[in-house]
Amino acid sequence: MKSESPVQGPALVHRRGTLRGQLVAFEGKRLSIGRDQGGDVVVNSPVVSSRHALIVFDEEGGRGWLLRDLDSKNGTYLNGKKVREHKLEDGDVIRICGNGAEFVFAATGSIEYMDDSTVCFDPVEFAEPAQPAEDVCRLLGRELERSSRKSRRAILLSAAAVCVALLLGGWYLAAGPVRMAGSLAGRPALELELGPIYSSLFHSYRENGIGQVRVRNTTSKALSAASLDFTLEGEGEGLLVEGLRFELPRLAPGETWVKRLNPLLSRRIVTERSLEVTAAARLVVREELLATANRAITIYDYHVFNWKDPRKVAVFVDSNDAAVKAFVDSAWEHRPEVSRHEFPPSSMVTAVTLLSALNGHKIGYKPDARTPVSVSNGADTSDRVNFPGETLLRRSGDCDDIVVLCCSLLEAADIPTAVVVDQKHVIMMFDSGLCSIPVGHGNAPGEPGSLFSEESWVAYDGRLWIPVEATELVRSAGGFASAWAAAWHYKKRIESGEVQVVKIRDGWKSYKPLHPPPTADVLARIRDGALWRQEGLAAEADASVRKVKEYASKNLEVAIEELKKSCDGLDLAQRSSLLYTQAGFYREAVELLREAIFGGRAPSTPAEVRSWKGEVTFDLAILLTDLAQAVTLSSSTSAELEYAVEYYRLALGGLPDALPEKSECMLCLGLVYKMRGDLRAYRKWTGQAIERQPRLRKKLDRIEQGDGRVAASSPGRILLDYLRSRMGAVRL
């Protein structure tokens, strides 16, 4: 049935046979021709190869439509000449084999066409020409007249044999595919289930596979001793270190065997241009070929990315990129000074400095060019993403390029990052180094809230994150403060789960960074120190840090005012001090707790703490442990840590033996001794804590090993992180 409207693009017009004048419209940028039933144009002839020819649009080279022979056995002809690859023009005649199917390439789309673009041709019209029967009879007559000396009976027998042979040969050539199909009836069904291969995911394919193969025993007998081979052919040759071979288990009639295809891919698959390859599978039993399956697949170049699974963006975030490391090293010395007991934490100061440096680097926003992979419809829409070093050196990129660069810079400084994926946009956020703590509101102390109630902070996965609109960093009037403020409207959507969040370190667990090696010219540019020099970075970073401190102070004041509505006295002091401690205002927390415990008679030396004669109630003992924690977090010397030791020892006197708080206090006391270098006292107190409460053994092991963010060789930092985490677990 023909369409009433003309084709709006290129097409192939049948030139010979019963389908003459009918047309096959192109549905995409490629059209395959061959004997394979899964192709676009199917030619059922034994002289046609399974994957014979391909018509493809050359996007990168700009040559338009190309006819490409796929190493066929009998060749592909264009306007009567055998070709390997040639540019197509309107009206060109394409012939498959020397005397086979013929088509006309219609580039204008002015001809009516068939609705079904997959056509099976009549094999008779493409059979190699056989000698006409009447000519054979004439030859035999002349032979009989010239052979009077020979036995007439023998000649007749010979003639009959010749006729039978010619008839059988003609039948085979004309209807050979039908005979082969009949002989294969009831054979096992073989199917390849493959999608496109993204070379950027090179490292993950060995574990996750590139697809699967399915074999179903459609016969009435059991299938045994079968094996299956898988290879990549065409442009795919050499992309596998070795082909795959599977030994199939015994399959009863009707049973199906499915196997994941996880070949060992060569590094050559990481390509700068997309490739069209053929995946081939062969099912064999004792060297007898039972079935074959071929599928054309695309191997995308290493910049192509599909957002269907946003976790895969982690392959582009590369903290080991040479340009990234050089940039971080150059900006590192411009960080504002911050002590351990001050807000913001040092990790936040470093992040603010690096992002401010990126703004000073003058990277311009440049959208991606529209390509077939980026304009496709549906969930499988793909995009192009640059690696961080490329964006840094080119000084241009779109939103995903800049987000990848920001995450790479911060991860290179050991700051956890995440990508926030909206429908048509992405931003990033980074871990501030602080835990998120619930805060009560009004007359409902248990009502959930947030330490920082304004839009500027995101409470996610037990941590406080700072969202950043990365594209704002590259604007001339932008900067860290502007990029931070531009992302505030994402807070509620992130916390409610409305948008997808990909923590880069979680993504790395499944998708390792590709890390393409830099070229010689890139390395030369990296070695040029002038490339990274930025004037005024220290002042800009310091101004941004002050802005962070300003927002934190305002939010903290709001949180404490909310607490005052629901509690007072020692309860208010405890909750407020925990907020101060969590927010990094350690000195303020110490002063508040000292005032609440000792009033105006606070001890001025560790010795005065030891000799303090006041009554230590249970509530006061809890405040003393909080004071000891705040002192530990704010102290930088062994002498200052001595105050924490004495506060913990004083608290032990007010904690009943039956309560777990006493064992926790002993454990913390032992850890402080370790920070001071007194390993004997450390073993004594931690040993007593574990003896009283054996479950603390696992907690101590976790503290000693760290939680993934601090090294096991830094006991001081481990304890600090443990104390911050403990703050996050406290229910206010």
mmCIF file of C-alpha atoms in Angstrom, residues 287-541:
data_model
loop_
_atom_site.group_PDB
_atom_site.id
_atom_site.type_symbol
_atom_site.label_atom_id
_atom_site.label_comp_id
_atom_site.label_asym_id
_atom_site.label_seq_id
_atom_site.Cartn_x
_atom_site.Cartn_y
_atom_site.Cartn_z
ATOM 1 C CA GLU A 287 31.439 -28.167 14.316
ATOM 2 C CA GLU A 288 27.952 -28.043 12.768
ATOM 3 C CA LEU A 289 26.587 -24.515 12.550
ATOM 4 C CA LEU A 290 23.085 -24.478 14.018
ATOM 5 C CA ALA A 291 22.273 -20.770 14.067
ATOM 6 C CA THR A 292 23.775 -17.322 13.660
ATOM 7 C CA ALA A 293 22.742 -13.877 14.873
ATOM 8 C CA ASN A 294 24.133 -10.517 13.779
ATOM 9 C CA ARG A 295 23.308 -7.097 15.106
ATOM 10 C CA ALA A 296 24.612 -3.703 14.038
ATOM 11 C CA ILE A 297 25.598 -1.563 17.020
ATOM 12 C CA THR A 298 27.169 1.844 17.497
ATOM 13 C CA ILE A 299 30.235 2.494 19.636
ATOM 14 C CA TYR A 300 29.964 6.145 20.677
ATOM 15 C CA ASP A 301 33.042 8.279 21.145
ATOM 16 C CA TYR A 302 34.204 8.901 24.705
ATOM 17 C CA HIS A 303 32.431 12.278 25.026
ATOM 18 C CA VAL A 304 28.928 10.860 24.491
ATOM 19 C CA PHE A 305 26.875 10.298 27.638
ATOM 20 C CA ASN A 306 23.336 9.080 28.312
ATOM 21 C CA TRP A 307 21.444 10.665 31.225
ATOM 22 C CA LYS A 308 19.146 7.655 31.637
ATOM 23 C CA ASP A 309 21.392 6.600 34.547
ATOM 24 C CA PRO A 310 22.904 9.832 35.992
ATOM 25 C CA ARG A 311 25.338 7.832 38.154
ATOM 26 C CA LYS A 312 27.423 7.261 35.030
ATOM 27 C CA VAL A 313 28.410 10.946 35.001
ATOM 28 C CA ALA A 314 31.017 9.911 37.579
ATOM 29 C CA VAL A 315 33.238 8.585 34.744
ATOM 30 C CA PHE A 316 33.898 12.205 33.700
ATOM 31 C CA VAL A 317 34.724 13.474 37.218
ATOM 32 C CA ASP A 318 38.465 12.939 37.367
ATOM 33 C CA SER A 319 40.392 14.180 40.395
ATOM 34 C CA ASN A 320 43.628 12.808 38.868
ATOM 35 C CA ASP A 321 43.391 14.862 35.691
ATOM 36 C CA ALA A 322 46.754 16.567 35.157
ATOM 37 C CA ALA A 323 45.220 19.984 34.463
ATOM 38 C CA VAL A 324 42.904 19.690 37.474
ATOM 39 C CA LYS A 325 45.762 18.854 39.846
ATOM 40 C CA ALA A 326 47.860 21.728 38.477
ATOM 41 C CA PHE A 327 44.966 24.146 38.966
ATOM 42 C CA VAL A 328 44.309 22.987 42.548
ATOM 43 C CA ASP A 329 48.004 23.270 43.415
ATOM 44 C CA SER A 330 48.151 26.830 42.110
ATOM 45 C CA ALA A 331 45.071 27.945 44.089
ATOM 46 C CA TRP A 332 45.941 26.094 47.293
ATOM 47 C CA GLU A 333 48.280 28.776 48.651
ATOM 48 C CA HIS A 334 45.565 31.441 48.383
ATOM 49 C CA ARG A 335 43.232 29.838 50.956
ATOM 50 C CA PRO A 336 42.292 32.164 53.841
ATOM 51 C CA GLU A 337 43.718 31.065 57.175
ATOM 52 C CA VAL A 338 41.274 29.292 59.456
ATOM 53 C CA SER A 339 41.910 27.552 62.733
ATOM 54 C CA ARG A 340 40.287 24.325 63.808
ATOM 55 C CA HIS A 341 38.044 25.938 66.366
ATOM 56 C CA GLU A 342 36.605 28.526 64.013
ATOM 57 C CA PHE A 343 33.780 28.493 61.531
ATOM 58 C CA PRO A 344 33.725 27.627 58.651
ATOM 59 C CA PRO A 345 35.600 24.298 58.637
ATOM 60 C CA SER A 346 38.808 24.161 56.642
ATOM 61 C CA SER A 347 37.210 21.935 53.968
ATOM 62 C CA MET A 348 34.574 24.590 53.300
ATOM 63 C CA VAL A 349 37.246 27.297 53.069
ATOM 64 C CA THR A 350 39.164 25.220 50.529
ATOM 65 C CA ALA A 351 36.031 24.622 48.445
ATOM 66 C CA VAL A 352 35.139 28.308 48.425
ATOM 67 C CA THR A 353 38.701 29.183 47.355
ATOM 68 C CA LEU A 354 38.769 26.710 44.465
ATOM 69 C CA LEU A 355 35.368 27.792 43.151
ATOM 70 C CA SER A 356 36.393 31.435 43.435
ATOM 71 C CA ALA A 357 39.541 30.599 41.473
ATOM 72 C CA LEU A 358 37.403 29.027 38.767
ATOM 73 C CA ASN A 359 35.456 32.264 38.473
ATOM 74 C CA GLY A 360 38.727 34.169 38.090
ATOM 75 C CA HIS A 361 39.879 31.761 35.371
ATOM 76 C CA LYS A 362 37.272 33.330 33.044
ATOM 77 C CA ILE A 363 35.613 30.239 31.620
ATOM 78 C CA GLY A 364 32.913 31.094 29.090
ATOM 79 C CA TYR A 365 29.558 29.372 28.750
ATOM 80 C CA LYS A 366 29.302 27.521 25.434
ATOM 81 C CA PRO A 367 26.325 25.248 24.634
ATOM 82 C CA ASP A 368 26.861 21.905 22.911
ATOM 83 C CA ALA A 369 26.303 21.706 19.172
ATOM 84 C CA ARG A 370 23.151 19.860 18.132
ATOM 85 C CA THR A 371 23.980 16.342 16.981
ATOM 86 C CA PRO A 372 21.823 13.291 16.177
ATOM 87 C CA VAL A 373 22.586 11.734 19.575
ATOM 88 C CA SER A 374 21.558 14.882 21.441
ATOM 89 C CA VAL A 375 18.279 15.533 19.631
ATOM 90 C CA SER A 376 16.854 12.012 19.834
ATOM 91 C CA ASN A 377 13.597 11.664 21.723
ATOM 92 C CA GLY A 378 12.732 9.861 24.912
ATOM 93 C CA ALA A 379 14.662 8.718 27.973
ATOM 94 C CA ASP A 380 17.605 7.557 25.894
ATOM 95 C CA THR A 381 18.570 11.058 24.845
ATOM 96 C CA SER A 382 22.339 11.397 24.891
ATOM 97 C CA ASP A 383 24.587 14.389 25.440
ATOM 98 C CA ARG A 384 28.214 15.364 25.023
ATOM 99 C CA VAL A 385 30.289 15.920 28.161
ATOM 100 C CA ASN A 386 33.853 17.196 28.212
ATOM 101 C CA PHE A 387 36.436 15.931 30.628
ATOM 102 C CA PRO A 388 37.510 18.469 33.295
ATOM 103 C CA GLY A 389 40.952 19.138 31.847
ATOM 104 C CA GLU A 390 39.422 19.860 28.440
ATOM 105 C CA THR A 391 37.004 22.421 29.873
ATOM 106 C CA LEU A 392 39.761 24.003 31.957
ATOM 107 C CA LEU A 393 42.152 24.342 29.029
ATOM 108 C CA ARG A 394 39.539 25.404 26.472
ATOM 109 C CA ARG A 395 37.998 27.829 28.988
ATOM 110 C CA SER A 396 34.493 27.032 27.741
ATOM 111 C CA GLY A 397 31.680 24.537 28.316
ATOM 112 C CA ASP A 398 27.989 24.119 29.043
ATOM 113 C CA CYS A 399 26.340 23.373 32.395
ATOM 114 C CA ASP A 400 27.321 19.680 32.612
ATOM 115 C CA ASP A 401 30.906 20.417 31.528
ATOM 116 C CA ILE A 402 31.306 23.084 34.232
ATOM 117 C CA VAL A 403 29.643 20.904 36.898
ATOM 118 C CA VAL A 404 32.024 18.044 36.079
ATOM 119 C CA LEU A 405 34.960 20.461 36.359
ATOM 120 C CA CYS A 406 33.770 21.840 39.733
ATOM 121 C CA CYS A 407 33.312 18.345 41.162
ATOM 122 C CA SER A 408 36.748 17.280 39.893
ATOM 123 C CA LEU A 409 38.468 20.275 41.519
ATOM 124 C CA LEU A 410 36.822 19.687 44.896
ATOM 125 C CA GLU A 411 37.314 15.911 44.832
ATOM 126 C CA ALA A 412 41.001 16.566 44.116
ATOM 127 C CA ALA A 413 41.009 18.475 47.423
ATOM 128 C CA ASP A 414 39.263 15.539 49.214
ATOM 129 C CA ILE A 415 35.902 17.336 49.458
ATOM 130 C CA PRO A 416 32.848 15.124 48.747
ATOM 131 C CA THR A 417 30.649 16.392 45.913
ATOM 132 C CA ALA A 418 27.336 15.525 44.273
ATOM 133 C CA VAL A 419 25.558 16.276 40.986
ATOM 134 C CA VAL A 420 21.919 17.397 41.143
ATOM 135 C CA VAL A 421 20.031 16.411 37.986
ATOM 136 C CA ASP A 422 16.908 18.296 36.950
ATOM 137 C CA GLN A 423 14.908 17.626 33.768
ATOM 138 C CA LYS A 424 16.925 20.017 31.593
ATOM 139 C CA HIS A 425 19.663 21.270 33.892
ATOM 140 C CA VAL A 426 22.330 20.146 36.364
ATOM 141 C CA ILE A 427 23.964 21.851 39.338
ATOM 142 C CA MET A 428 26.441 20.592 41.931
ATOM 143 C CA MET A 429 26.768 20.702 45.694
ATOM 144 C CA PHE A 430 29.552 19.908 48.134
ATOM 145 C CA ASP A 431 29.776 18.586 51.694
ATOM 146 C CA SER A 432 30.331 21.467 54.106
ATOM 147 C CA GLY A 433 32.011 19.182 56.649
ATOM 148 C CA LEU A 434 29.092 19.551 59.076
ATOM 149 C CA CYS A 435 26.389 17.107 60.111
ATOM 150 C CA SER A 436 22.712 18.048 59.876
ATOM 151 C CA ILE A 437 20.984 18.189 63.251
ATOM 152 C CA PRO A 438 17.213 18.343 63.827
ATOM 153 C CA VAL A 439 15.939 21.344 65.747
ATOM 154 C CA GLY A 440 12.608 21.608 67.566
ATOM 155 C CA HIS A 441 10.123 24.380 66.732
ATOM 156 C CA GLY A 442 7.556 26.092 68.926
ATOM 157 C CA ASN A 443 5.818 23.893 71.441
ATOM 158 C CA ALA A 444 6.745 20.694 69.648
ATOM 159 C CA PRO A 445 10.322 19.865 70.620
ATOM 160 C CA GLY A 446 10.310 16.695 68.551
ATOM 161 C CA GLU A 447 9.189 18.390 65.378
ATOM 162 C CA PRO A 448 11.856 17.953 62.690
ATOM 163 C CA GLY A 449 13.690 20.980 61.407
ATOM 164 C CA SER A 450 17.146 21.996 60.308
ATOM 165 C CA LEU A 451 20.127 23.635 61.910
ATOM 166 C CA PHE A 452 20.262 26.160 59.095
ATOM 167 C CA SER A 453 16.674 26.981 58.323
ATOM 168 C CA GLU A 454 17.199 29.272 55.335
ATOM 169 C CA GLU A 455 17.470 28.140 51.730
ATOM 170 C CA SER A 456 21.241 28.395 51.691
ATOM 171 C CA TRP A 457 21.956 24.953 53.192
ATOM 172 C CA VAL A 458 20.792 21.505 52.073
ATOM 173 C CA ALA A 459 20.301 18.774 54.660
ATOM 174 C CA TYR A 460 21.030 15.573 52.732
ATOM 175 C CA ASP A 461 22.010 12.100 53.892
ATOM 176 C CA GLY A 462 22.820 13.291 57.396
ATOM 177 C CA ARG A 463 25.158 16.050 56.195
ATOM 178 C CA LEU A 464 24.911 19.757 55.420
ATOM 179 C CA TRP A 465 25.681 20.519 51.768
ATOM 180 C CA ILE A 466 26.180 23.804 49.961
ATOM 181 C CA PRO A 467 24.450 23.922 46.538
ATOM 182 C CA VAL A 468 26.202 25.766 43.712
ATOM 183 C CA GLU A 469 24.852 26.927 40.350
ATOM 184 C CA ALA A 470 28.042 26.182 38.459
ATOM 185 C CA THR A 471 27.184 28.251 35.366
ATOM 186 C CA GLU A 472 26.971 31.346 37.563
ATOM 187 C CA LEU A 473 30.652 30.888 38.419
ATOM 188 C CA VAL A 474 31.672 31.620 34.836
ATOM 189 C CA ARG A 475 29.686 34.831 34.465
ATOM 190 C CA SER A 476 31.650 38.065 34.559
ATOM 191 C CA ALA A 477 29.578 39.457 37.431
ATOM 192 C CA GLY A 478 29.360 36.095 39.158
ATOM 193 C CA GLY A 479 31.422 34.521 41.903
ATOM 194 C CA PHE A 480 30.944 32.018 44.669
ATOM 195 C CA ALA A 481 28.324 34.033 46.577
ATOM 196 C CA SER A 482 26.248 34.533 43.416
ATOM 197 C CA ALA A 483 26.556 30.876 42.400
ATOM 198 C CA TRP A 484 25.531 29.794 45.904
ATOM 199 C CA ALA A 485 22.503 32.101 46.047
ATOM 200 C CA ALA A 486 21.380 31.069 42.541
ATOM 201 C CA ALA A 487 21.042 27.448 43.714
ATOM 202 C CA TRP A 488 19.009 28.078 46.887
ATOM 203 C CA HIS A 489 15.693 27.286 45.201
ATOM 204 C CA TYR A 490 16.861 23.670 44.794
ATOM 205 C CA LYS A 491 16.947 23.102 48.599
ATOM 206 C CA LYS A 492 13.403 21.831 49.125
ATOM 207 C CA ARG A 493 13.412 19.828 45.895
ATOM 208 C CA ILE A 494 16.617 18.035 46.911
ATOM 209 C CA GLU A 495 15.470 17.313 50.466
ATOM 210 C CA SER A 496 12.088 16.026 49.225
ATOM 211 C CA GLY A 497 13.620 13.764 46.570
ATOM 212 C CA GLU A 498 12.008 15.654 43.687
ATOM 213 C CA VAL A 499 15.311 15.791 41.775
ATOM 214 C CA GLN A 500 17.982 13.133 41.397
ATOM 215 C CA VAL A 501 21.184 13.441 43.424
ATOM 216 C CA VAL A 502 24.317 11.530 42.466
ATOM 217 C CA LYS A 503 27.065 11.486 45.073
ATOM 218 C CA ILE A 504 30.226 11.234 43.022
ATOM 219 C CA ARG A 505 31.917 8.796 45.375
ATOM 220 C CA ASP A 506 28.884 6.507 45.174
ATOM 221 C CA GLY A 507 29.009 6.729 41.378
ATOM 222 C CA TRP A 508 32.702 5.799 41.372
ATOM 223 C CA LYS A 509 31.859 2.493 43.036
ATOM 224 C CA SER A 510 30.257 1.295 39.777
ATOM 225 C CA TYR A 511 31.670 3.658 37.164
ATOM 226 C CA LYS A 512 35.359 4.451 37.402
ATOM 227 C CA PRO A 513 36.726 7.621 35.782
ATOM 228 C CA LEU A 514 37.951 7.024 32.242
ATOM 229 C CA HIS A 515 41.015 9.289 32.703
ATOM 230 C CA PRO A 516 42.131 9.779 29.081
ATOM 231 C CA PRO A 517 45.874 10.542 28.993
ATOM 232 C CA PRO A 518 46.747 14.147 28.101
ATOM 233 C CA THR A 519 48.510 14.816 24.821
ATOM 234 C CA ALA A 520 51.974 16.375 24.615
ATOM 235 C CA ASP A 521 50.636 19.849 23.770
ATOM 236 C CA VAL A 522 48.256 19.694 26.718
ATOM 237 C CA LEU A 523 51.065 18.746 29.075
ATOM 238 C CA ALA A 524 53.104 21.652 27.727
ATOM 239 C CA ARG A 525 50.256 24.077 28.470
ATOM 240 C CA ILE A 526 49.874 22.648 31.975
ATOM 241 C CA ARG A 527 53.565 23.162 32.694
ATOM 242 C CA ASP A 528 53.146 26.845 31.799
ATOM 243 C CA GLY A 529 52.591 28.299 35.227
ATOM 244 C CA ALA A 530 51.232 31.537 33.825
ATOM 245 C CA LEU A 531 48.142 29.682 32.696
ATOM 246 C CA TRP A 532 46.861 29.390 36.264
ATOM 247 C CA ARG A 533 48.016 32.656 37.796
ATOM 248 C CA GLN A 534 45.182 34.751 39.186
ATOM 249 C CA GLU A 535 45.499 38.126 40.817
ATOM 250 C CA GLY A 536 43.301 38.992 43.748
ATOM 251 C CA LEU A 537 42.225 35.395 44.454
ATOM 252 C CA ALA A 538 43.072 35.558 48.183
ATOM 253 C CA ALA A 539 40.916 38.669 48.679
ATOM 254 C CA GLU A 540 38.018 37.199 46.683
ATOM 255 C CA ALA A 541 38.158 33.913 48.618
#
